[in-house]
Amino acid sequence: MINLHTKIGRGRHRICYQHPQDNTKCIKVLYNPEDGGKKEVRRELGYYRKRARQIEHSRAVPDFHGTVKTAHGEGYVFDLVRDYDGSVSKTLGHYIENNALSAREIDRLLYELRNDLIAHNIATMNLKEYNILYRKLSENDGYLVVIDNIGESEFVPVASLFSFLHRRKVDRIIGRFMQSLESKLVSEPG
């Protein structure tokens, strides 16, 4: 049984801890199972198993490494997203709140994310500023990583079967996300 100490973040259903025995991994533990948490975890883990090969080759989604027993219940082990300097990557929301990325940079990053999701046929249910990390490769370069809401909610996921439908779905999700950010972004002059 693993004792968890270093909390990294908290979502609607899970708390994320740094893995105490492997600093390249994190462990997510369900804390809100009744409010849809169990269903979300089941759906996401099923998707990870089904799409393991695509996810392994994508930089837009961290790899899943199985389950472990923790003092807080069953834990789900994922890659821990870190920046070039070794620090844990921060959310896109952090960079938006601090005006550390311009609207133009975010547009470019979202376009790259879109291309990665399409190229590897990976679905995400929706995007929020707090479920996307900005992984810095250097002081002035990086890319986006989706850390939550991976997968599909449809009973028959038709969009995953046809590339043109998958592309349209990803475009729709990215478009909605960009619209939700419009009022929060600082525009660059000219």
mmCIF file with all atom_site columns, C-alpha atoms in Angstrom:
data_model
loop_
_atom_site.group_PDB
_atom_site.id
_atom_site.type_symbol
_atom_site.label_atom_id
_atom_site.label_alt_id
_atom_site.label_comp_id
_atom_site.label_asym_id
_atom_site.label_entity_id
_atom_site.label_seq_id
_atom_site.pdbx_PDB_ins_code
_atom_site.Cartn_x
_atom_site.Cartn_y
_atom_site.Cartn_z
_atom_site.occupancy
_atom_site.B_iso_or_equiv
_atom_site.pdbx_formal_charge
_atom_site.auth_seq_id
_atom_site.auth_comp_id
_atom_site.auth_asym_id
_atom_site.auth_atom_id
_atom_site.pdbx_PDB_model_num
ATOM 1   C CA . MET A 1 1   ? 0.000   0.000  0.000   1.00 0.00 ? 1   MET A CA 1
ATOM 2   C CA . ILE A 1 2   ? 1.323   3.406  -0.998  1.00 0.00 ? 2   ILE A CA 1
ATOM 3   C CA . ASN A 1 3   ? 1.069   6.425  1.306   1.00 0.00 ? 3   ASN A CA 1
ATOM 4   C CA . LEU A 1 4   ? 0.470   9.636  -0.604  1.00 0.00 ? 4   LEU A CA 1
ATOM 5   C CA . HIS A 1 5   ? 1.809   12.948 0.690   1.00 0.00 ? 5   HIS A CA 1
ATOM 6   C CA . THR A 1 6   ? 2.542   15.516 -2.016  1.00 0.00 ? 6   THR A CA 1
ATOM 7   C CA . LYS A 1 7   ? -0.693  16.811 -3.520  1.00 0.00 ? 7   LYS A CA 1
ATOM 8   C CA . ILE A 1 8   ? -0.319  18.288 -6.993  1.00 0.00 ? 8   ILE A CA 1
ATOM 9   C CA . GLY A 1 9   ? -3.883  19.203 -7.876  1.00 0.00 ? 9   GLY A CA 1
ATOM 10  C CA . ARG A 1 10  ? -7.551  18.560 -7.357  1.00 0.00 ? 10  ARG A CA 1
ATOM 11  C CA . GLY A 1 11  ? -10.315 18.137 -9.891  1.00 0.00 ? 11  GLY A CA 1
ATOM 12  C CA . ARG A 1 12  ? -14.042 17.599 -9.619  1.00 0.00 ? 12  ARG A CA 1
ATOM 13  C CA . HIS A 1 13  ? -13.681 13.896 -8.810  1.00 0.00 ? 13  HIS A CA 1
ATOM 14  C CA . ARG A 1 14  ? -10.008 13.133 -8.195  1.00 0.00 ? 14  ARG A CA 1
ATOM 15  C CA . ILE A 1 15  ? -7.014  14.398 -6.268  1.00 0.00 ? 15  ILE A CA 1
ATOM 16  C CA . CYS A 1 16  ? -3.620  14.074 -7.942  1.00 0.00 ? 16  CYS A CA 1
ATOM 17  C CA . TYR A 1 17  ? -0.521  13.236 -5.895  1.00 0.00 ? 17  TYR A CA 1
ATOM 18  C CA . GLN A 1 18  ? 3.118   12.881 -6.850  1.00 0.00 ? 18  GLN A CA 1
ATOM 19  C CA . HIS A 1 19  ? 4.050   9.204  -6.820  1.00 0.00 ? 19  HIS A CA 1
ATOM 20  C CA . PRO A 1 20  ? 6.241   8.814  -3.695  1.00 0.00 ? 20  PRO A CA 1
ATOM 21  C CA . GLN A 1 21  ? 8.482   6.161  -5.308  1.00 0.00 ? 21  GLN A CA 1
ATOM 22  C CA . ASP A 1 22  ? 8.733   7.510  -8.869  1.00 0.00 ? 22  ASP A CA 1
ATOM 23  C CA . ASN A 1 23  ? 8.972   11.250 -9.504  1.00 0.00 ? 23  ASN A CA 1
ATOM 24  C CA . THR A 1 24  ? 8.094   10.762 -13.191 1.00 0.00 ? 24  THR A CA 1
ATOM 25  C CA . LYS A 1 25  ? 4.596   9.545  -12.250 1.00 0.00 ? 25  LYS A CA 1
ATOM 26  C CA . CYS A 1 26  ? 1.538   10.816 -10.445 1.00 0.00 ? 26  CYS A CA 1
ATOM 27  C CA . ILE A 1 27  ? -1.339  8.971  -8.803  1.00 0.00 ? 27  ILE A CA 1
ATOM 28  C CA . LYS A 1 28  ? -4.936  10.126 -9.103  1.00 0.00 ? 28  LYS A CA 1
ATOM 29  C CA . VAL A 1 29  ? -7.310  9.030  -6.354  1.00 0.00 ? 29  VAL A CA 1
ATOM 30  C CA . LEU A 1 30  ? -11.088 9.284  -6.509  1.00 0.00 ? 30  LEU A CA 1
ATOM 31  C CA . TYR A 1 31  ? -12.529 11.406 -3.696  1.00 0.00 ? 31  TYR A CA 1
ATOM 32  C CA . ASN A 1 32  ? -15.983 12.198 -5.098  1.00 0.00 ? 32  ASN A CA 1
ATOM 33  C CA . PRO A 1 33  ? -17.344 8.851  -6.355  1.00 0.00 ? 33  PRO A CA 1
ATOM 34  C CA . GLU A 1 34  ? -21.049 9.555  -5.982  1.00 0.00 ? 34  GLU A CA 1
ATOM 35  C CA . ASP A 1 35  ? -21.214 12.676 -8.153  1.00 0.00 ? 35  ASP A CA 1
ATOM 36  C CA . GLY A 1 36  ? -20.361 10.813 -11.353 1.00 0.00 ? 36  GLY A CA 1
ATOM 37  C CA . GLY A 1 37  ? -16.766 10.126 -10.337 1.00 0.00 ? 37  GLY A CA 1
ATOM 38  C CA . LYS A 1 38  ? -16.929 6.326  -10.627 1.00 0.00 ? 38  LYS A CA 1
ATOM 39  C CA . LYS A 1 39  ? -18.564 6.540  -14.028 1.00 0.00 ? 39  LYS A CA 1
ATOM 40  C CA . GLU A 1 40  ? -15.995 9.056  -15.284 1.00 0.00 ? 40  GLU A CA 1
ATOM 41  C CA . VAL A 1 41  ? -13.053 6.935  -14.084 1.00 0.00 ? 41  VAL A CA 1
ATOM 42  C CA . ARG A 1 42  ? -14.506 3.760  -15.647 1.00 0.00 ? 42  ARG A CA 1
ATOM 43  C CA . ARG A 1 43  ? -15.082 5.526  -18.970 1.00 0.00 ? 43  ARG A CA 1
ATOM 44  C CA . GLU A 1 44  ? -11.642 7.142  -19.021 1.00 0.00 ? 44  GLU A CA 1
ATOM 45  C CA . LEU A 1 45  ? -9.747  3.973  -18.071 1.00 0.00 ? 45  LEU A CA 1
ATOM 46  C CA . GLY A 1 46  ? -11.658 1.987  -20.689 1.00 0.00 ? 46  GLY A CA 1
ATOM 47  C CA . TYR A 1 47  ? -10.678 4.558  -23.282 1.00 0.00 ? 47  TYR A CA 1
ATOM 48  C CA . TYR A 1 48  ? -7.022  4.456  -22.198 1.00 0.00 ? 48  TYR A CA 1
ATOM 49  C CA . ARG A 1 49  ? -7.006  0.673  -22.599 1.00 0.00 ? 49  ARG A CA 1
ATOM 50  C CA . LYS A 1 50  ? -8.690  0.851  -26.000 1.00 0.00 ? 50  LYS A CA 1
ATOM 51  C CA . ARG A 1 51  ? -6.423  3.624  -27.324 1.00 0.00 ? 51  ARG A CA 1
ATOM 52  C CA . ALA A 1 52  ? -3.146  2.780  -25.538 1.00 0.00 ? 52  ALA A CA 1
ATOM 53  C CA . ARG A 1 53  ? -1.090  2.687  -28.737 1.00 0.00 ? 53  ARG A CA 1
ATOM 54  C CA . GLN A 1 54  ? -2.379  6.034  -30.035 1.00 0.00 ? 54  GLN A CA 1
ATOM 55  C CA . ILE A 1 55  ? -1.905  7.699  -26.647 1.00 0.00 ? 55  ILE A CA 1
ATOM 56  C CA . GLU A 1 56  ? 1.616   6.294  -26.335 1.00 0.00 ? 56  GLU A CA 1
ATOM 57  C CA . HIS A 1 57  ? 2.607   8.089  -29.558 1.00 0.00 ? 57  HIS A CA 1
ATOM 58  C CA . SER A 1 58  ? 0.840   11.341 -28.707 1.00 0.00 ? 58  SER A CA 1
ATOM 59  C CA . ARG A 1 59  ? 2.372   14.135 -26.687 1.00 0.00 ? 59  ARG A CA 1
ATOM 60  C CA . ALA A 1 60  ? -1.077  15.629 -26.010 1.00 0.00 ? 60  ALA A CA 1
ATOM 61  C CA . VAL A 1 61  ? -2.092  13.015 -23.402 1.00 0.00 ? 61  VAL A CA 1
ATOM 62  C CA . PRO A 1 62  ? -0.044  11.471 -20.566 1.00 0.00 ? 62  PRO A CA 1
ATOM 63  C CA . ASP A 1 63  ? 0.363   7.682  -20.571 1.00 0.00 ? 63  ASP A CA 1
ATOM 64  C CA . PHE A 1 64  ? -1.592  5.523  -18.112 1.00 0.00 ? 64  PHE A CA 1
ATOM 65  C CA . HIS A 1 65  ? 0.440   2.956  -16.128 1.00 0.00 ? 65  HIS A CA 1
ATOM 66  C CA . GLY A 1 66  ? -2.226  0.967  -14.282 1.00 0.00 ? 66  GLY A CA 1
ATOM 67  C CA . THR A 1 67  ? -3.684  0.967  -10.805 1.00 0.00 ? 67  THR A CA 1
ATOM 68  C CA . VAL A 1 68  ? -2.142  0.748  -7.342  1.00 0.00 ? 68  VAL A CA 1
ATOM 69  C CA . LYS A 1 69  ? -3.472  0.433  -3.811  1.00 0.00 ? 69  LYS A CA 1
ATOM 70  C CA . THR A 1 70  ? -3.013  3.570  -1.740  1.00 0.00 ? 70  THR A CA 1
ATOM 71  C CA . ALA A 1 71  ? -3.952  4.626  1.781   1.00 0.00 ? 71  ALA A CA 1
ATOM 72  C CA . HIS A 1 72  ? -6.721  6.716  0.123   1.00 0.00 ? 72  HIS A CA 1
ATOM 73  C CA . GLY A 1 73  ? -8.135  3.856  -1.980  1.00 0.00 ? 73  GLY A CA 1
ATOM 74  C CA . GLU A 1 74  ? -7.422  2.703  -5.487  1.00 0.00 ? 74  GLU A CA 1
ATOM 75  C CA . GLY A 1 75  ? -4.993  4.960  -7.331  1.00 0.00 ? 75  GLY A CA 1
ATOM 76  C CA . TYR A 1 76  ? -4.514  5.475  -11.066 1.00 0.00 ? 76  TYR A CA 1
ATOM 77  C CA . VAL A 1 77  ? -0.910  5.988  -12.177 1.00 0.00 ? 77  VAL A CA 1
ATOM 78  C CA . PHE A 1 78  ? -0.106  8.427  -15.002 1.00 0.00 ? 78  PHE A CA 1
ATOM 79  C CA . ASP A 1 79  ? 2.973   10.181 -16.334 1.00 0.00 ? 79  ASP A CA 1
ATOM 80  C CA . LEU A 1 80  ? 3.668   13.331 -14.338 1.00 0.00 ? 80  LEU A CA 1
ATOM 81  C CA . VAL A 1 81  ? 3.934   16.235 -16.760 1.00 0.00 ? 81  VAL A CA 1
ATOM 82  C CA . ARG A 1 82  ? 7.053   18.276 -16.009 1.00 0.00 ? 82  ARG A CA 1
ATOM 83  C CA . ASP A 1 83  ? 8.706   21.291 -17.590 1.00 0.00 ? 83  ASP A CA 1
ATOM 84  C CA . TYR A 1 84  ? 12.257  21.448 -18.932 1.00 0.00 ? 84  TYR A CA 1
ATOM 85  C CA . ASP A 1 85  ? 13.505  22.619 -15.526 1.00 0.00 ? 85  ASP A CA 1
ATOM 86  C CA . GLY A 1 86  ? 11.962  19.670 -13.658 1.00 0.00 ? 86  GLY A CA 1
ATOM 87  C CA . SER A 1 87  ? 9.068   21.585 -12.112 1.00 0.00 ? 87  SER A CA 1
ATOM 88  C CA . VAL A 1 88  ? 5.546   20.199 -12.423 1.00 0.00 ? 88  VAL A CA 1
ATOM 89  C CA . SER A 1 89  ? 3.812   21.814 -15.405 1.00 0.00 ? 89  SER A CA 1
ATOM 90  C CA . LYS A 1 90  ? 1.149   24.397 -14.593 1.00 0.00 ? 90  LYS A CA 1
ATOM 91  C CA . THR A 1 91  ? -2.357  24.629 -16.002 1.00 0.00 ? 91  THR A CA 1
ATOM 92  C CA . LEU A 1 92  ? -3.197  26.730 -19.003 1.00 0.00 ? 92  LEU A CA 1
ATOM 93  C CA . GLY A 1 93  ? -5.484  28.640 -16.626 1.00 0.00 ? 93  GLY A CA 1
ATOM 94  C CA . HIS A 1 94  ? -2.448  29.684 -14.579 1.00 0.00 ? 94  HIS A CA 1
ATOM 95  C CA . TYR A 1 95  ? -0.809  31.197 -17.665 1.00 0.00 ? 95  TYR A CA 1
ATOM 96  C CA . ILE A 1 96  ? -4.035  32.933 -18.727 1.00 0.00 ? 96  ILE A CA 1
ATOM 97  C CA . GLU A 1 97  ? -4.631  34.422 -15.253 1.00 0.00 ? 97  GLU A CA 1
ATOM 98  C CA . ASN A 1 98  ? -1.077  35.743 -15.187 1.00 0.00 ? 98  ASN A CA 1
ATOM 99  C CA . ASN A 1 99  ? -1.129  37.028 -18.786 1.00 0.00 ? 99  ASN A CA 1
ATOM 100 C CA . ALA A 1 100 ? 1.930   34.867 -19.457 1.00 0.00 ? 100 ALA A CA 1
ATOM 101 C CA . LEU A 1 101 ? 0.689   33.679 -22.868 1.00 0.00 ? 101 LEU A CA 1
ATOM 102 C CA . SER A 1 102 ? -0.814  35.915 -25.516 1.00 0.00 ? 102 SER A CA 1
ATOM 103 C CA . ALA A 1 103 ? -4.003  35.129 -27.419 1.00 0.00 ? 103 ALA A CA 1
ATOM 104 C CA . ARG A 1 104 ? -1.879  34.463 -30.506 1.00 0.00 ? 104 ARG A CA 1
ATOM 105 C CA . GLU A 1 105 ? 0.325   31.973 -28.619 1.00 0.00 ? 105 GLU A CA 1
ATOM 106 C CA . ILE A 1 106 ? -2.710  30.184 -27.197 1.00 0.00 ? 106 ILE A CA 1
ATOM 107 C CA . ASP A 1 107 ? -4.273  29.969 -30.670 1.00 0.00 ? 107 ASP A CA 1
ATOM 108 C CA . ARG A 1 108 ? -1.063  28.369 -31.958 1.00 0.00 ? 108 ARG A CA 1
ATOM 109 C CA . LEU A 1 109 ? -0.884  25.948 -29.030 1.00 0.00 ? 109 LEU A CA 1
ATOM 110 C CA . LEU A 1 110 ? -4.528  24.928 -29.488 1.00 0.00 ? 110 LEU A CA 1
ATOM 111 C CA . TYR A 1 111 ? -3.944  24.406 -33.214 1.00 0.00 ? 111 TYR A CA 1
ATOM 112 C CA . GLU A 1 112 ? -1.004  22.106 -32.397 1.00 0.00 ? 112 GLU A CA 1
ATOM 113 C CA . LEU A 1 113 ? -3.130  20.276 -29.816 1.00 0.00 ? 113 LEU A CA 1
ATOM 114 C CA . ARG A 1 114 ? -5.894  19.868 -32.388 1.00 0.00 ? 114 ARG A CA 1
ATOM 115 C CA . ASN A 1 115 ? -3.452  18.411 -34.908 1.00 0.00 ? 115 ASN A CA 1
ATOM 116 C CA . ASP A 1 116 ? -2.064  15.934 -32.368 1.00 0.00 ? 116 ASP A CA 1
ATOM 117 C CA . LEU A 1 117 ? -5.526  14.746 -31.286 1.00 0.00 ? 117 LEU A CA 1
ATOM 118 C CA . ILE A 1 118 ? -6.567  14.283 -34.920 1.00 0.00 ? 118 ILE A CA 1
ATOM 119 C CA . ALA A 1 119 ? -3.333  12.592 -36.012 1.00 0.00 ? 119 ALA A CA 1
ATOM 120 C CA . HIS A 1 120 ? -3.577  10.029 -33.207 1.00 0.00 ? 120 HIS A CA 1
ATOM 121 C CA . ASN A 1 121 ? -7.384  9.665  -33.285 1.00 0.00 ? 121 ASN A CA 1
ATOM 122 C CA . ILE A 1 122 ? -7.732  10.660 -29.624 1.00 0.00 ? 122 ILE A CA 1
ATOM 123 C CA . ALA A 1 123 ? -10.993 12.032 -28.249 1.00 0.00 ? 123 ALA A CA 1
ATOM 124 C CA . THR A 1 124 ? -11.613 14.396 -25.390 1.00 0.00 ? 124 THR A CA 1
ATOM 125 C CA . MET A 1 125 ? -15.047 15.149 -24.020 1.00 0.00 ? 125 MET A CA 1
ATOM 126 C CA . ASN A 1 126 ? -14.407 18.817 -23.360 1.00 0.00 ? 126 ASN A CA 1
ATOM 127 C CA . LEU A 1 127 ? -11.595 21.185 -22.558 1.00 0.00 ? 127 LEU A CA 1
ATOM 128 C CA . LYS A 1 128 ? -11.224 23.450 -19.551 1.00 0.00 ? 128 LYS A CA 1
ATOM 129 C CA . GLU A 1 129 ? -8.319  25.714 -18.591 1.00 0.00 ? 129 GLU A CA 1
ATOM 130 C CA . TYR A 1 130 ? -7.694  23.614 -15.498 1.00 0.00 ? 130 TYR A CA 1
ATOM 131 C CA . ASN A 1 131 ? -7.578  20.230 -17.293 1.00 0.00 ? 131 ASN A CA 1
ATOM 132 C CA . ILE A 1 132 ? -4.897  21.309 -19.768 1.00 0.00 ? 132 ILE A CA 1
ATOM 133 C CA . LEU A 1 133 ? -1.267  21.760 -18.781 1.00 0.00 ? 133 LEU A CA 1
ATOM 134 C CA . TYR A 1 134 ? 1.264   23.904 -20.604 1.00 0.00 ? 134 TYR A CA 1
ATOM 135 C CA . ARG A 1 135 ? 4.442   21.826 -20.703 1.00 0.00 ? 135 ARG A CA 1
ATOM 136 C CA . LYS A 1 136 ? 7.398   24.134 -21.158 1.00 0.00 ? 136 LYS A CA 1
ATOM 137 C CA . LEU A 1 137 ? 10.225  22.730 -23.275 1.00 0.00 ? 137 LEU A CA 1
ATOM 138 C CA . SER A 1 138 ? 12.264  25.894 -22.729 1.00 0.00 ? 138 SER A CA 1
ATOM 139 C CA . GLU A 1 139 ? 11.645  29.374 -21.380 1.00 0.00 ? 139 GLU A CA 1
ATOM 140 C CA . ASN A 1 140 ? 9.796   30.367 -24.582 1.00 0.00 ? 140 ASN A CA 1
ATOM 141 C CA . ASP A 1 141 ? 8.460   27.118 -26.041 1.00 0.00 ? 141 ASP A CA 1
ATOM 142 C CA . GLY A 1 142 ? 6.073   24.374 -25.019 1.00 0.00 ? 142 GLY A CA 1
ATOM 143 C CA . TYR A 1 143 ? 2.923   22.462 -25.862 1.00 0.00 ? 143 TYR A CA 1
ATOM 144 C CA . LEU A 1 144 ? -0.434  21.586 -24.319 1.00 0.00 ? 144 LEU A CA 1
ATOM 145 C CA . VAL A 1 145 ? -1.252  18.319 -22.538 1.00 0.00 ? 145 VAL A CA 1
ATOM 146 C CA . VAL A 1 146 ? -4.841  17.264 -21.745 1.00 0.00 ? 146 VAL A CA 1
ATOM 147 C CA . ILE A 1 147 ? -4.925  15.601 -18.314 1.00 0.00 ? 147 ILE A CA 1
ATOM 148 C CA . ASP A 1 148 ? -8.648  14.960 -17.790 1.00 0.00 ? 148 ASP A CA 1
ATOM 149 C CA . ASN A 1 149 ? -11.866 14.142 -19.671 1.00 0.00 ? 149 ASN A CA 1
ATOM 150 C CA . ILE A 1 150 ? -10.100 11.864 -22.136 1.00 0.00 ? 150 ILE A CA 1
ATOM 151 C CA . GLY A 1 151 ? -12.437 9.618  -24.115 1.00 0.00 ? 151 GLY A CA 1
ATOM 152 C CA . GLU A 1 152 ? -15.966 9.598  -25.419 1.00 0.00 ? 152 GLU A CA 1
ATOM 153 C CA . SER A 1 153 ? -19.350 9.641  -23.749 1.00 0.00 ? 153 SER A CA 1
ATOM 154 C CA . GLU A 1 154 ? -21.348 8.355  -26.713 1.00 0.00 ? 154 GLU A CA 1
ATOM 155 C CA . PHE A 1 155 ? -22.730 4.812  -26.451 1.00 0.00 ? 155 PHE A CA 1
ATOM 156 C CA . VAL A 1 156 ? -21.610 4.199  -30.045 1.00 0.00 ? 156 VAL A CA 1
ATOM 157 C CA . PRO A 1 157 ? -18.589 6.464  -30.653 1.00 0.00 ? 157 PRO A CA 1
ATOM 158 C CA . VAL A 1 158 ? -19.136 6.954  -34.389 1.00 0.00 ? 158 VAL A CA 1
ATOM 159 C CA . ALA A 1 159 ? -16.686 9.871  -34.592 1.00 0.00 ? 159 ALA A CA 1
ATOM 160 C CA . SER A 1 160 ? -13.785 7.551  -33.749 1.00 0.00 ? 160 SER A CA 1
ATOM 161 C CA . LEU A 1 161 ? -14.672 5.273  -36.636 1.00 0.00 ? 161 LEU A CA 1
ATOM 162 C CA . PHE A 1 162 ? -14.461 7.917  -39.357 1.00 0.00 ? 162 PHE A CA 1
ATOM 163 C CA . SER A 1 163 ? -11.572 10.358 -39.557 1.00 0.00 ? 163 SER A CA 1
ATOM 164 C CA . PHE A 1 164 ? -13.630 13.205 -41.035 1.00 0.00 ? 164 PHE A CA 1
ATOM 165 C CA . LEU A 1 165 ? -16.173 12.932 -38.185 1.00 0.00 ? 165 LEU A CA 1
ATOM 166 C CA . HIS A 1 166 ? -13.383 12.771 -35.610 1.00 0.00 ? 166 HIS A CA 1
ATOM 167 C CA . ARG A 1 167 ? -11.779 15.891 -37.103 1.00 0.00 ? 167 ARG A CA 1
ATOM 168 C CA . ARG A 1 168 ? -15.117 17.745 -36.985 1.00 0.00 ? 168 ARG A CA 1
ATOM 169 C CA . LYS A 1 169 ? -15.666 16.711 -33.360 1.00 0.00 ? 169 LYS A CA 1
ATOM 170 C CA . VAL A 1 170 ? -12.192 17.853 -32.300 1.00 0.00 ? 170 VAL A CA 1
ATOM 171 C CA . ASP A 1 171 ? -12.675 21.140 -34.189 1.00 0.00 ? 171 ASP A CA 1
ATOM 172 C CA . ARG A 1 172 ? -16.012 21.680 -32.429 1.00 0.00 ? 172 ARG A CA 1
ATOM 173 C CA . ILE A 1 173 ? -14.519 21.030 -28.965 1.00 0.00 ? 173 ILE A CA 1
ATOM 174 C CA . ILE A 1 174 ? -11.497 23.292 -29.632 1.00 0.00 ? 174 ILE A CA 1
ATOM 175 C CA . GLY A 1 175 ? -13.787 25.982 -31.072 1.00 0.00 ? 175 GLY A CA 1
ATOM 176 C CA . ARG A 1 176 ? -16.052 25.957 -28.003 1.00 0.00 ? 176 ARG A CA 1
ATOM 177 C CA . PHE A 1 177 ? -13.024 26.120 -25.752 1.00 0.00 ? 177 PHE A CA 1
ATOM 178 C CA . MET A 1 178 ? -11.564 29.076 -27.667 1.00 0.00 ? 178 MET A CA 1
ATOM 179 C CA . GLN A 1 179 ? -14.890 30.921 -27.399 1.00 0.00 ? 179 GLN A CA 1
ATOM 180 C CA . SER A 1 180 ? -14.929 30.336 -23.635 1.00 0.00 ? 180 SER A CA 1
ATOM 181 C CA . LEU A 1 181 ? -11.466 31.936 -23.408 1.00 0.00 ? 181 LEU A CA 1
ATOM 182 C CA . GLU A 1 182 ? -12.133 35.042 -25.525 1.00 0.00 ? 182 GLU A CA 1
ATOM 183 C CA . SER A 1 183 ? -12.970 37.366 -22.655 1.00 0.00 ? 183 SER A CA 1
ATOM 184 C CA . LYS A 1 184 ? -9.982  36.170 -20.596 1.00 0.00 ? 184 LYS A CA 1
ATOM 185 C CA . LEU A 1 185 ? -7.214  36.587 -23.158 1.00 0.00 ? 185 LEU A CA 1
ATOM 186 C CA . VAL A 1 186 ? -5.018  39.619 -23.618 1.00 0.00 ? 186 VAL A CA 1
ATOM 187 C CA . SER A 1 187 ? -4.696  40.547 -27.293 1.00 0.00 ? 187 SER A CA 1
ATOM 188 C CA . GLU A 1 188 ? -1.436  41.627 -28.829 1.00 0.00 ? 188 GLU A CA 1
ATOM 189 C CA . PRO A 1 189 ? -1.403  44.973 -30.601 1.00 0.00 ? 189 PRO A CA 1
ATOM 190 C CA . GLY A 1 190 ? -1.733  45.020 -34.380 1.00 0.00 ? 190 GLY A CA 1
#
